Amino acid sequence: MTNKFYHMLLLPMLFYASVLQAQKVPSPKEFFGFNIGDDYKLTNYTQASAYFKKLAASDRTKLVDIGLTEEGRHQDMLIVSSPENIKKLARFKDISQKLAHANGLTDVQAKSLAAEGKSVVWIDGGLHATEVVGAHQLIETMYQLVTRNDEETLNILKNDVILLTHANPDGQELVSNWYMREADPKKRKMDVPRLWQKYVGHDNNRDFYMMNMKESQNISKQLFVEWIPQIMYNHHQRGPAGSVLAGPPYRDPFNYVFDPLIVTSIDAVGAAMNNRLNVEGKPGYTQRAGSQFSTWWNGGLRTTPYFHNMVGLLTEIIGNPTPETVALVPDRLIPNGATPNPVVPQQWHFRQSIDYSVSLNYAVLDYAARYRSQLLYNIYKMGKNAIDRGRSDHWTFYPKYIDSIKTAYAKDKKAAKKDSSRNQSGEFSFGREDTIPNKYYTAILKNPVNRDARGYIIPANQTDFPTAVKFINALLYSGIQVQKATADFTIAGKKYPAGSYIVKTDQAFRPHVLDMFEPQDHPNDFQYEGGPPIRPYDSAGWTLAFQMGVKSDRMTDAFNGPFQVVPYGAIQSPPKQNLAAAAKAGYLLSPSINNAFIAVNDLLKAGVEVFRLPKGVAGTPNGPGTFFIPASAKAQNVLVKEASDIGLKVSGIAETPAAVVKISPLRIGIFNTYGGSIPSGWVRWLMEQYHYNYTQIYPQEIDGGNLNQKYDVLIFVTGAIPALGRAEATAGEGGPGRQPKADSIAAEFRPWLGKITAEKSIPQLKKFMEAGGTIVTIGTSTNLAYHIGLPVHNYLTEKGANGKERPLPGTKYYIPGSLLKASFDTSEPANYGMPAQNDVVFDRSPVFKLDAGAEAKGVKRLAWFATDKPLDSGWAWGQKYLKDGTAAFVAPVGSGEMYAFGPEITFRGQAQSTFRLLFNQLYSNK
Ligand SMILES: [Zn+2]
């Protein structure tokens, strides 16, 4: 075919194709009937998803269904690039993966792949569904990228593969339908009756190292296993007052396990975003200390990528379909490094936020197009650095080591002063007080004992191995390379069985590995020396292995064995178990294995009798509270299945044990409120995972009384019960937010309105317990103890100037989300299955002092802080005040009971090692 002939053929075809494309891709206005960003207009996910299918007709796109949501919708990702690139997506994905993993590549090979590859940029929207700019800017950005033919757009399409992902379809459906249901635009509001993610609402952005929710799993698979983009941009809404948006770079502290290139790359892309708005005359961008956002925490959609060497971007922008006003915040009007171009007070329309968002997306995409090969090479470089660090002796400098240096130096200096023979001259006379001799560096920061781990072994013979497998799966969802032993092996004299898992740190995502296994060491962060603490953006410490109670051995020397690499993202099942043969009298299940509670609930539902053994079985690993199930065909049916399906270890027993206590299921009520309580949603999810039946109970039903008729046990999570002296729980305490007027919502939602009040609700709760009911309170809801006058007080107080007790001030004591070691009385039925010491999630949690004579009144201490240094991970300023404080107790109330757990024992579905502190209370033993 000659060139001439080819052109003759091709030209009309091209012309035809572009006409076809113009016909196939309607504008948002043509499709939805309004422009994205018009006042008082929102589109739901059903419509948006139908529009994505229209856009998918363009040869610039490929539509991908990344999985089902919790409510069963298909979650869409639209890939946009040039038509040439779209044909070669498999190749570009492969290059992206190879460079991100950095494994087995030379620098030369990496350079060559970086030259060939395309920048992969993730942009999402809609994660927090009431932040409606998110989902709507995504639609507008898609439309512009698919239809614009300007030079910049074409250059972006040529150099970038763009992953435009809807982060929460269920939420957009709920919120948009709710807002648009009012015919009168002025009446449209976002006050939705329930959480905008089936279980966890806003906490859908707190799930990205755990991946409990289906949306988190779908997203993580694309981010960490499939595409591994070099840049990911997570859109949120609510700019700090007096600004239009908060964006990158963010304030300190950043996490010590990051590669420095992450921090400087966030600076670079942030500058491109901020710069572009200034060129376009769009003021109001605030960065660094201008907002609360930092890069310390792992677990957010934006932050988990840092631990995978990805440049994670977050913007929090103002804007609403109902026009609003930019507030006057006088201090924000003076330009400074945080806010170089302040915005002035004015009315603000939705479309302005859409335009800002598209500009910001274009800034990121343009940056990615211009620095394409550098971005690709840099993610390789970070991965390579990580592999090198994991393959040699390496030390991460944590604040605790810096403190050790300072302490050691101060001690030596004091000793030297006493010793007159070593006077002023010599090693302690430096011009600057903060300059100290290098020997401290060598002695402490290069101490072999303080080396980073080369890897971790998770032995298959640990008691709750099925939970360890859940932990391994969280790593696999996150793209971590995991190995599995194919045979027994011995390392450093210790024997490990086949099936044990190994996670080495000589891998690209080493920061994430360290973060999941090692304690976080948050710096002491105060507004000024001696001043109040600066609240971290989220948790200060979260080590997942600790929260889940996973046992692992930390290896600081190179090690090897009969290890087989598990394919990236290949989710594991616990090893199938067989039912023990010697089950003449019956079966035993250890309450130290979380999955045992699934089996117990299934057995009870099948009508099988289940007992507990208060003293366990002497001479076996089955400790206090072991479940005993008499042998029967029915029991065997259930147990054979669960031993295989959920890896449950069931042992047999030849003789019926002497002391047995029969248990039966309770009728469970979980507190909830209009708008939805997030911690309550997590408990609801947990109940379903562990096969409990439950009902949700709202304040109006509580106020109505007669609770014993319908419930045996009620669960109150943080935020439900108001503080003593307050009429009702406030949103600030984690309680319900603003609620609509009853006549403005449909009748079906009206029973959900209301709050727990001291006046009406608390007396009913007291009556419920007096008549034999059980109440389990968690976190701030332990306030109930004070309302009903139990003989306990706040432990964390001091005497003020007037001689009266007052809470310890933040300058002396402050513990944001962290993991603390608590002690447990393992013979107490409430604690069955707990070890004597275990980490608890502590988040400014209540701590109690039992009054003199409390024990005589039947109050029992369940958990306490035994030392003055209980911190295991995070930040605990003034932790010495916790020593001997009570973390949990149970008290009789009439013929019923109240349980108080100060720590967050069900925290975000992560604190697996303390779930049984709730589960144990959900059976009757009467
Ligand atoms: Zn948000």
GROMACS .gro file of C-alpha atoms in nm, residues 217-577:
model
  361
  217GLN     CA    1  -1.037  -0.363   4.870
  218ASN     CA    2  -1.138  -0.259   4.516
  219ILE     CA    3  -0.939   0.063   4.534
  220SER     CA    4  -0.633  -0.094   4.697
  221LYS     CA    5  -0.617  -0.362   4.432
  222GLN     CA    6  -0.594  -0.095   4.161
  223LEU     CA    7  -0.357   0.128   4.358
  224PHE     CA    8  -0.115  -0.118   4.515
  225VAL     CA    9  -0.135  -0.434   4.305
  226GLU     CA   10  -0.251  -0.345   3.954
  227TRP     CA   11  -0.142   0.005   3.850
  228ILE     CA   12   0.079   0.144   4.127
  229PRO     CA   13   0.045   0.505   4.001
  230GLN     CA   14   0.332   0.743   4.066
  231ILE     CA   15   0.086   1.014   4.171
  232MET     CA   16  -0.252   0.974   4.334
  233TYR     CA   17  -0.489   1.262   4.405
  234ASN     CA   18  -0.766   1.220   4.661
  235HIS     CA   19  -1.038   1.489   4.651
  236HIS     CA   20  -1.209   1.606   4.970
  237GLN     CA   21  -1.415   1.895   5.078
  238ARG     CA   22  -1.414   2.155   5.349
  239GLY     CA   23  -1.139   2.410   5.313
  240PRO     CA   24  -1.034   2.566   5.644
  241ALA     CA   25  -1.248   2.873   5.725
  242GLY     CA   26  -1.135   3.180   5.531
  243SER     CA   27  -0.969   2.976   5.253
  244VAL     CA   28  -1.091   2.805   4.938
  245LEU     CA   29  -0.883   2.494   4.980
  246ALA     CA   30  -0.608   2.323   5.174
  247GLY     CA   31  -0.360   2.129   4.964
  248PRO     CA   32  -0.007   1.995   4.951
  249PRO     CA   33   0.253   2.025   5.095
  250TYR     CA   34   0.134   1.943   5.448
  251ARG     CA   35   0.254   2.023   5.797
  252ASP     CA   36   0.500   1.815   6.001
  253PRO     CA   37   0.549   1.558   6.132
  254PHE     CA   38   0.600   1.324   5.840
  255ASN     CA   39   0.659   0.958   5.904
  256TYR     CA   40   1.023   0.857   5.956
  257VAL     CA   41   0.992   0.548   5.742
  258PHE     CA   42   0.933   0.750   5.421
  259ASP     CA   43   1.191   0.791   5.152
  260PRO     CA   44   1.293   1.159   5.146
  261LEU     CA   45   1.196   1.171   4.778
  262ILE     CA   46   0.832   1.135   4.883
  263VAL     CA   47   0.850   1.450   5.089
  264THR     CA   48   1.026   1.659   4.827
  265SER     CA   49   0.803   1.524   4.549
  266ILE     CA   50   0.492   1.634   4.739
  267ASP     CA   51   0.655   1.978   4.759
  268ALA     CA   52   0.712   1.982   4.383
  269VAL     CA   53   0.363   1.876   4.277
  270GLY     CA   54   0.209   2.098   4.544
  271ALA     CA   55   0.399   2.397   4.403
  272ALA     CA   56   0.268   2.318   4.054
  273MET     CA   57  -0.091   2.310   4.184
  274ASN     CA   58  -0.061   2.629   4.387
  275ASN     CA   59   0.123   2.806   4.104
  276ARG     CA   60  -0.141   2.724   3.847
  277LEU     CA   61  -0.423   2.866   4.058
  278ASN     CA   62  -0.223   3.187   4.102
  279VAL     CA   63  -0.162   3.214   3.726
  280GLU     CA   64  -0.534   3.169   3.667
  281GLY     CA   65  -0.623   3.428   3.931
  282LYS     CA   66  -0.780   3.175   4.167
  283PRO     CA   67  -0.690   3.277   4.524
  284GLY     CA   68  -0.739   3.097   4.856
  285TYR     CA   69  -0.496   2.800   4.852
  286THR     CA   70  -0.352   2.722   5.193
  287GLN     CA   71  -0.074   2.472   5.259
  288ARG     CA   72   0.165   2.345   5.533
  289ALA     CA   73   0.074   2.501   5.870
  290GLY     CA   74  -0.234   2.655   5.705
  291SER     CA   75  -0.426   2.334   5.773
  292GLN     CA   76  -0.432   2.038   6.012
  293PHE     CA   77  -0.325   1.781   5.753
  294SER     CA   78   0.007   1.607   5.803
  295THR     CA   79   0.180   1.306   5.648
  296TRP     CA   80   0.233   1.112   5.971
  297TRP     CA   81  -0.056   0.871   5.972
  298ASN     CA   82  -0.113   0.560   5.761
  299GLY     CA   83  -0.460   0.435   5.671
  300GLY     CA   84  -0.616   0.713   5.463
  301LEU     CA   85  -0.670   0.684   5.089
  302ARG     CA   86  -0.413   0.963   5.044
  303THR     CA   87  -0.167   0.858   5.315
  304THR     CA   88  -0.125   0.482   5.268
  305PRO     CA   89   0.026   0.556   4.922
  306TYR     CA   90   0.321   0.737   5.091
  307PHE     CA   91   0.419   0.402   5.241
  308HIS     CA   92   0.424   0.271   4.883
  309ASN     CA   93   0.647   0.548   4.744
  310MET     CA   94   0.357   0.720   4.571
  311VAL     CA   95   0.305   1.094   4.572
  312GLY     CA   96  -0.026   1.124   4.757
  313LEU     CA   97  -0.222   1.448   4.717
  314LEU     CA   98  -0.521   1.566   4.915
  315THR     CA   99  -0.721   1.879   4.865
  316GLU     CA  100  -1.000   1.993   5.091
  317ILE     CA  101  -1.207   2.251   4.904
  318ILE     CA  102  -1.516   2.456   4.986
  319GLY     CA  103  -1.828   2.452   4.769
  320ASN     CA  104  -2.182   2.334   4.768
  321PRO     CA  105  -2.472   2.330   4.520
  322THR     CA  106  -2.648   2.556   4.769
  323PRO     CA  107  -2.441   2.877   4.739
  324GLU     CA  108  -2.238   2.970   5.047
  325THR     CA  109  -2.014   3.250   5.171
  326VAL     CA  110  -1.637   3.258   5.211
  327ALA     CA  111  -1.597   3.353   5.577
  328LEU     CA  112  -1.393   3.647   5.699
  329VAL     CA  113  -1.097   3.517   5.900
  330PRO     CA  114  -0.885   3.830   5.958
  331ASP     CA  115  -0.558   3.643   6.019
  332ARG     CA  116  -0.585   3.466   5.683
  333LEU     CA  117  -0.590   3.795   5.491
  334ILE     CA  118  -0.218   3.865   5.537
  335PRO     CA  119  -0.025   3.664   5.277
  336ASN     CA  120   0.236   3.428   5.420
  337GLY     CA  121   0.409   3.101   5.337
  338ALA     CA  122   0.100   2.904   5.429
  339THR     CA  123  -0.144   3.116   5.228
  340PRO     CA  124   0.044   3.316   4.961
  341ASN     CA  125  -0.271   3.439   4.788
  342PRO     CA  126  -0.558   3.490   5.035
  343VAL     CA  127  -0.920   3.491   4.924
  344VAL     CA  128  -1.150   3.773   5.039
  345PRO     CA  129  -1.503   3.721   5.176
  346GLN     CA  130  -1.757   3.668   4.899
  347GLN     CA  131  -2.047   3.456   4.787
  348TRP     CA  132  -1.931   3.122   4.648
  349HIS     CA  133  -2.094   2.903   4.387
  350PHE     CA  134  -2.058   2.530   4.326
  351ARG     CA  135  -1.923   2.588   3.975
  352GLN     CA  136  -1.627   2.784   4.111
  353SER     CA  137  -1.518   2.480   4.311
  354ILE     CA  138  -1.561   2.257   4.006
  355ASP     CA  139  -1.343   2.495   3.802
  356TYR     CA  140  -1.080   2.506   4.077
  357SER     CA  141  -1.078   2.127   4.093
  358VAL     CA  142  -1.038   2.086   3.717
  359SER     CA  143  -0.750   2.339   3.727
  360LEU     CA  144  -0.586   2.145   4.010
  361ASN     CA  145  -0.628   1.816   3.822
  362TYR     CA  146  -0.478   1.973   3.512
  363ALA     CA  147  -0.188   2.108   3.716
  364VAL     CA  148  -0.111   1.757   3.839
  365LEU     CA  149  -0.159   1.598   3.497
  366ASP     CA  150   0.053   1.863   3.327
  367TYR     CA  151   0.326   1.810   3.586
  368ALA     CA  152   0.309   1.435   3.526
  369ALA     CA  153   0.330   1.488   3.149
  370ARG     CA  154   0.631   1.722   3.175
  371TYR     CA  155   0.820   1.508   3.428
  372ARG     CA  156   0.703   1.173   3.296
  373SER     CA  157   1.032   0.986   3.285
  374GLN     CA  158   1.155   1.142   3.613
  375LEU     CA  159   0.839   1.035   3.796
  376LEU     CA  160   0.874   0.682   3.664
  377TYR     CA  161   1.243   0.671   3.747
  378ASN     CA  162   1.191   0.822   4.093
  379ILE     CA  163   0.943   0.556   4.204
  380TYR     CA  164   1.200   0.299   4.092
  381LYS     CA  165   1.469   0.487   4.285
  382MET     CA  166   1.260   0.491   4.604
  383GLY     CA  167   1.185   0.121   4.564
  384LYS     CA  168   1.554   0.048   4.505
  385ASN     CA  169   1.652   0.249   4.813
  386ALA     CA  170   1.400   0.048   5.014
  387ILE     CA  171   1.536  -0.285   4.887
  388ASP     CA  172   1.892  -0.176   4.966
  389ARG     CA  173   1.794  -0.068   5.318
  390GLY     CA  174   1.619  -0.398   5.377
  391ARG     CA  175   1.921  -0.593   5.255
  392SER     CA  176   2.181  -0.432   5.479
  393ASP     CA  177   2.219  -0.303   5.832
  394HIS     CA  178   2.008   0.008   5.848
  395TRP     CA  179   1.890   0.231   6.127
  396THR     CA  180   1.577   0.447   6.127
  397PHE     CA  181   1.622   0.749   6.352
  398TYR     CA  182   1.326   0.759   6.586
  399PRO     CA  183   1.269   1.031   6.849
  400LYS     CA  184   1.324   0.772   7.123
  401TYR     CA  185   1.687   0.727   7.010
  402ILE     CA  186   1.742   1.102   6.999
  403ASP     CA  187   1.604   1.121   7.354
  404SER     CA  188   1.843   0.841   7.457
  405ILE     CA  189   2.138   1.036   7.319
  406LYS     CA  190   2.036   1.350   7.505
  407THR     CA  191   1.981   1.158   7.829
  408ALA     CA  192   2.315   0.975   7.802
  409TYR     CA  193   2.498   1.299   7.730
  410ALA     CA  194   2.331   1.487   8.016
  411LYS     CA  195   2.421   1.203   8.253
  412ASP     CA  196   2.784   1.197   8.145
  413LYS     CA  197   2.806   1.573   8.168
  414LYS     CA  198   2.674   1.569   8.522
  415ALA     CA  199   2.927   1.299   8.618
  416ALA     CA  200   3.206   1.499   8.451
  417LYS     CA  201   3.124   1.810   8.652
  418LYS     CA  202   3.162   1.614   8.972
  419ASP     CA  203   3.497   1.480   8.855
  420SER     CA  204   3.735   1.779   8.890
  421SER     CA  205   4.014   1.601   8.699
  422ARG     CA  206   3.801   1.630   8.387
  423ASN     CA  207   3.726   1.999   8.407
  424GLN     CA  208   3.622   2.253   8.147
  425SER     CA  209   3.846   2.138   7.864
  426GLY     CA  210   3.773   1.832   7.660
  427GLU     CA  211   3.474   1.668   7.513
  428PHE     CA  212   3.200   1.858   7.697
  429SER     CA  213   3.313   2.212   7.604
  430PHE     CA  214   3.142   2.298   7.285
  431GLY     CA  215   3.028   2.638   7.170
  432ARG     CA  216   2.676   2.520   7.109
  433GLU     CA  217   2.487   2.328   7.373
  434ASP     CA  218   2.310   2.115   7.113
  435THR     CA  219   2.635   1.991   6.959
  436ILE     CA  220   2.748   1.676   7.133
  437PRO     CA  221   3.030   1.429   7.068
  438ASN     CA  222   2.997   1.178   6.784
  439LYS     CA  223   3.054   0.886   7.015
  440TYR     CA  224   2.689   0.909   7.123
  441TYR     CA  225   2.584   0.868   6.763
  442THR     CA  226   2.792   0.553   6.729
  443ALA     CA  227   2.688   0.416   7.066
  444ILE     CA  228   2.315   0.468   7.029
  445LEU     CA  229   2.208   0.537   6.670
  446LYS     CA  230   2.447   0.277   6.530
  447ASN     CA  231   2.396   0.025   6.807
  448PRO     CA  232   2.341  -0.316   6.636
  449VAL     CA  233   2.054  -0.378   6.879
  450ASN     CA  234   1.866  -0.085   6.727
  451ARG     CA  235   1.894  -0.205   6.367
  452ASP     CA  236   1.582  -0.211   6.151
  453ALA     CA  237   1.438  -0.554   6.084
  454ARG     CA  238   1.542  -0.756   5.780
  455GLY     CA  239   1.209  -0.929   5.803
  456TYR     CA  240   0.947  -1.092   6.020
  457ILE     CA  241   0.839  -1.453   6.066
  458ILE     CA  242   0.475  -1.521   6.153
  459PRO     CA  243   0.475  -1.873   6.297
  460ALA     CA  244   0.190  -2.098   6.183
  461ASN     CA  245   0.172  -2.259   6.527
  462GLN     CA  246   0.049  -1.948   6.709
  463THR     CA  247  -0.283  -1.983   6.889
  464ASP     CA  248  -0.492  -1.752   6.673
  465PHE     CA  249  -0.334  -1.824   6.336
  466PRO     CA  250  -0.658  -1.753   6.140
  467THR     CA  251  -0.635  -1.393   6.266
  468ALA     CA  252  -0.267  -1.384   6.164
  469VAL     CA  253  -0.382  -1.487   5.816
  470LYS     CA  254  -0.625  -1.190   5.815
  471PHE     CA  255  -0.325  -0.971   5.893
  472ILE     CA  256  -0.130  -1.126   5.605
  473ASN     CA  257  -0.426  -1.057   5.377
  474ALA     CA  258  -0.425  -0.689   5.477
  475LEU     CA  259  -0.062  -0.682   5.361
  476LEU     CA  260  -0.148  -0.863   5.038
  477TYR     CA  261  -0.431  -0.621   4.955
  478SER     CA  262  -0.169  -0.353   5.001
  479GLY     CA  263   0.067  -0.503   4.742
  480ILE     CA  264   0.322  -0.628   4.994
  481GLN     CA  265   0.540  -0.921   4.893
  482VAL     CA  266   0.476  -1.211   5.129
  483GLN     CA  267   0.648  -1.550   5.140
  484LYS     CA  268   0.525  -1.879   5.279
  485ALA     CA  269   0.730  -2.168   5.416
  486THR     CA  270   0.683  -2.489   5.217
  487ALA     CA  271   0.853  -2.702   5.486
  488ASP     CA  272   0.952  -2.681   5.853
  489PHE     CA  273   1.263  -2.471   5.910
  490THR     CA  274   1.494  -2.356   6.186
  491ILE     CA  275   1.642  -2.009   6.227
  492ALA     CA  276   1.866  -1.900   6.514
  493GLY     CA  277   1.782  -2.222   6.696
  494LYS     CA  278   1.407  -2.174   6.675
  495LYS     CA  279   1.187  -2.419   6.487
  496TYR     CA  280   0.904  -2.297   6.265
  497PRO     CA  281   0.638  -2.513   6.102
  498ALA     CA  282   0.559  -2.524   5.731
  499GLY     CA  283   0.287  -2.274   5.645
  500SER     CA  284   0.447  -1.996   5.848
  501TYR     CA  285   0.452  -1.662   5.666
  502ILE     CA  286   0.759  -1.448   5.609
  503VAL     CA  287   0.759  -1.078   5.528
  504LYS     CA  288   1.100  -0.942   5.435
  505THR     CA  289   1.191  -0.577   5.427
  506ASP     CA  290   1.409  -0.588   5.115
  507GLN     CA  291   1.113  -0.483   4.905
  508ALA     CA  292   0.999  -0.159   4.747
  509PHE     CA  293   0.712  -0.108   4.991
  510ARG     CA  294   0.939  -0.154   5.293
  511PRO     CA  295   0.798   0.161   5.459
  512HIS     CA  296   0.457  -0.006   5.474
  513VAL     CA  297   0.603  -0.332   5.607
  514LEU     CA  298   0.788  -0.151   5.886
  515ASP     CA  299   0.479   0.051   5.965
  516MET     CA  300   0.255  -0.254   6.005
  517PHE     CA  301   0.500  -0.439   6.233
  518GLU     CA  302   0.691  -0.170   6.424
  519PRO     CA  303   0.576   0.078   6.688
  520GLN     CA  304   0.515   0.433   6.570
  521ASP     CA  305   0.718   0.683   6.770
  522HIS     CA  306   0.530   1.011   6.738
  523PRO     CA  307   0.737   1.316   6.835
  524ASN     CA  308   0.632   1.537   7.125
  525ASP     CA  309   0.448   1.808   6.936
  526PHE     CA  310   0.345   2.123   7.122
  527GLN     CA  311   0.225   2.468   7.019
  528TYR     CA  312   0.528   2.613   7.201
  529GLU     CA  313   0.767   2.495   7.472
  530GLY     CA  314   0.551   2.410   7.776
  531GLY     CA  315   0.234   2.486   7.580
  532PRO     CA  316  -0.065   2.272   7.484
  533PRO     CA  317  -0.015   1.968   7.256
  534ILE     CA  318  -0.096   1.984   6.885
  535ARG     CA  319  -0.357   1.723   6.808
  536PRO     CA  320  -0.242   1.478   6.539
  537TYR     CA  321  -0.453   1.468   6.221
  538ASP     CA  322  -0.558   1.111   6.313
  539SER     CA  323  -0.397   0.839   6.526
  540ALA     CA  324  -0.044   0.879   6.659
  541GLY     CA  325   0.018   0.501   6.676
  542TRP     CA  326  -0.164   0.209   6.513
  543THR     CA  327   0.079  -0.084   6.455
  544LEU     CA  328  -0.155  -0.335   6.296
  545ALA     CA  329   0.030  -0.647   6.416
  546PHE     CA  330  -0.014  -0.523   6.775
  547GLN     CA  331  -0.381  -0.433   6.730
  548MET     CA  332  -0.455  -0.776   6.586
  549GLY     CA  333  -0.247  -0.960   6.845
  550VAL     CA  334  -0.034  -1.124   6.575
  551LYS     CA  335   0.281  -1.294   6.703
  552SER     CA  336   0.590  -1.246   6.490
  553ASP     CA  337   0.965  -1.279   6.529
  554ARG     CA  338   1.169  -0.978   6.428
  555MET     CA  339   1.485  -1.075   6.243
  556THR     CA  340   1.772  -0.827   6.233
  557ASP     CA  341   2.012  -1.053   6.042
  558ALA     CA  342   1.972  -1.188   5.691
  559PHE     CA  343   1.776  -1.514   5.695
  560ASN     CA  344   1.647  -1.768   5.451
  561GLY     CA  345   1.461  -2.094   5.431
  562PRO     CA  346   1.227  -2.303   5.217
  563PHE     CA  347   1.022  -1.994   5.131
  564GLN     CA  348   0.791  -1.956   4.834
  565VAL     CA  349   0.679  -1.616   4.714
  566VAL     CA  350   0.302  -1.563   4.731
  567PRO     CA  351   0.186  -1.392   4.408
  568TYR     CA  352   0.109  -1.022   4.457
  569GLY     CA  353  -0.243  -0.972   4.587
  570ALA     CA  354  -0.322  -1.346   4.621
  571ILE     CA  355  -0.553  -1.350   4.925
  572GLN     CA  356  -0.487  -1.641   5.163
  573SER     CA  357  -0.717  -1.875   5.356
  574PRO     CA  358  -0.625  -2.019   5.695
  575PRO     CA  359  -0.508  -2.381   5.670
  576LYS     CA  360  -0.793  -2.629   5.671
  577GLN     CA  361  -0.820  -2.824   5.996
   0.00000   0.00000   0.00000
